[in-house]
XYZ file of C-alpha atoms in Angstrom:
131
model
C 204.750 152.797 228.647
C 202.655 153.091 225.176
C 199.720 151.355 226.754
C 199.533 153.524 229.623
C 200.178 156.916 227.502
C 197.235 156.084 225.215
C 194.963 154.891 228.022
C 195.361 158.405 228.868
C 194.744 160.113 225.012
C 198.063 160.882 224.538
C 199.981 159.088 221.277
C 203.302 157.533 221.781
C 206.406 156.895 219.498
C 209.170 155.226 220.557
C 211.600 154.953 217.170
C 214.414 152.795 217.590
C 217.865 154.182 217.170
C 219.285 152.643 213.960
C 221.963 149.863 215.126
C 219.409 148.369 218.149
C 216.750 146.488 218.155
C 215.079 145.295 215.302
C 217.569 147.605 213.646
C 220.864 146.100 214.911
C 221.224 144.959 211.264
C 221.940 148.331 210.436
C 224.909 148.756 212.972
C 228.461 150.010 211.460
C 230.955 152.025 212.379
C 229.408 155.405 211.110
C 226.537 154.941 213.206
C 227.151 157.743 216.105
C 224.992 160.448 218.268
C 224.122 162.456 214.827
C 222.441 158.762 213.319
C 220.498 158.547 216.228
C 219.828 162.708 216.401
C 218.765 161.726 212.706
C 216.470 158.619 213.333
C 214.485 160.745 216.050
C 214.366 164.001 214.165
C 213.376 162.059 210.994
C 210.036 160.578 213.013
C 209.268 163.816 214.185
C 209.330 165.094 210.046
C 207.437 162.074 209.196
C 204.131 162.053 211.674
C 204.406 165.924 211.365
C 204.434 165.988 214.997
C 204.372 169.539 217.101
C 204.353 170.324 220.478
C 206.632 167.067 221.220
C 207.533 165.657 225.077
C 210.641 164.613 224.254
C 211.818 162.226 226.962
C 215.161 161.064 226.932
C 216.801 158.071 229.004
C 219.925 157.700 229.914
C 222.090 157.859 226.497
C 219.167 159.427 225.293
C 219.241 162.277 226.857
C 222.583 163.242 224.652
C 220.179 162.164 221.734
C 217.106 164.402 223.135
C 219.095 167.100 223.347
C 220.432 166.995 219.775
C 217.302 166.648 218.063
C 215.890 169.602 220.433
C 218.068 171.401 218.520
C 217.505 170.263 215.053
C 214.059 170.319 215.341
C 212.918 172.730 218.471
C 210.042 174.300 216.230
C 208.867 170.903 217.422
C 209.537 170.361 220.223
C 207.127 171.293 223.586
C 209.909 169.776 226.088
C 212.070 167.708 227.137
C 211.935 165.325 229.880
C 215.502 163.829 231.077
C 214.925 160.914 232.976
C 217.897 159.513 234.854
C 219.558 160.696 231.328
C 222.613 162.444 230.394
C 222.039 166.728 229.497
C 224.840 167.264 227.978
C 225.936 171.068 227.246
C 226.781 173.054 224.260
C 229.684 171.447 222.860
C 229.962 168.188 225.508
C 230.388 164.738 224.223
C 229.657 161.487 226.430
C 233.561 161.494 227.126
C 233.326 165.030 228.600
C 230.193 163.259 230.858
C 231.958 160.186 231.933
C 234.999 160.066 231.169
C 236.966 157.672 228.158
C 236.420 154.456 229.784
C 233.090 154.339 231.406
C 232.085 155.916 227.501
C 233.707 152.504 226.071
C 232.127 150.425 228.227
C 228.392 152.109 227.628
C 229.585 151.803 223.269
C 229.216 147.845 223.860
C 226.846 146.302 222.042
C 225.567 142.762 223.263
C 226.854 140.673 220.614
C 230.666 142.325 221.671
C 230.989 145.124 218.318
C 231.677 148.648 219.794
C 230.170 151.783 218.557
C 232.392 154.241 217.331
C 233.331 156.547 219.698
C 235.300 159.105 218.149
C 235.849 162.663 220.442
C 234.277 164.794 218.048
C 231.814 165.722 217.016
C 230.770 166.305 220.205
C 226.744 166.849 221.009
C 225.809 168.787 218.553
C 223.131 170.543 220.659
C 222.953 174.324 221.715
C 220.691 174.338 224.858
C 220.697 177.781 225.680
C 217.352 178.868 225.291
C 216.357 175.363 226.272
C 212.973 173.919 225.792
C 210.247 174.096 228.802
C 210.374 171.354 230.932
C-alpha cells in the first residue's frame, strides 16, 4: 500500500504494534490494546502528524478507535476496513465472544497475548471522527 499512497502525494506510516513484526522481541504478557493504542498514538506525537486517515484492519480497528480517542485533535478519520468498531466500553470478548478472542491472541510461534476482560477499549466514539 505505501507505494501506491505516495505515487499519489500522500505519506504513509504503518508503525508496527510492539510484540509483531520486527518487534515480536518485545512481546510479554503486559503487552495489550492500550500498548498498541500507545505505539500508534506515540507515531502520531512523533511526525507531528494532523489531519490523520486512520485506517484500521481487522484487530485494528479496536486499536484505531482507541487512539481516536487519545489523540482525536489528530485525527481527520477513520477508515475501518473489514475491522472491528468497537463501542464505548466493548472489549474484543464483548465482539466475539471468549473463544474466538483466544484464538485471534495466538501468536505464530504458540505464546498467547494476554487477554484479560478489562480494560475494555478504552475509546469513547460518540462524537466520532468523519469518515
Amino acid at each position: 500500500m505505501r507505494p501506491l499512497f505516495r505515487a499519489a502525494g500522500h505519506d504513509f506510516f504503518s508503525p508496527t504494534y510492539t510484540g509483531l513484526g520486527e518487534r515480536a522481541h518485545l512481546s510479554n504478557q503486559e503487552v495489550d490494546l492500550t500498548t498498541h493504542i500507545n505505539d500508534v498514538a506515540a507515531v502520531l506525537e512523533f511526525e507531528d502528524l494532523k489531519d490523520v486517515t486512520l485506517i484500521g484492519h481487522s484487530y485494528g480497528g479496536m486499536v484505531a478507535t482507541g487512539v481516536a480517542d487519545k489523540a482525536r485533535r489528530r485525527i481527520g478519520r477513520i477508515v475501518y476496513l473489514d475491522a472491528f468498531a468497537p463501542k464505548d466500553g466493548e472489549s474484543l470478548f464483548d465482539l466475539v465472544g471468549p473463544q474466538a478472542a483466544r484464538k485471534h491472541a495466538r501468536q505464530g510461534d504458540g505464546r498467547r497475548w494476554r487477554l484479560a476482560r478489562a480494560p475494555p477499549c478504552p475509546c469513547r466514539p460518540t462524537p466520532r471522527p468523519r469518515i
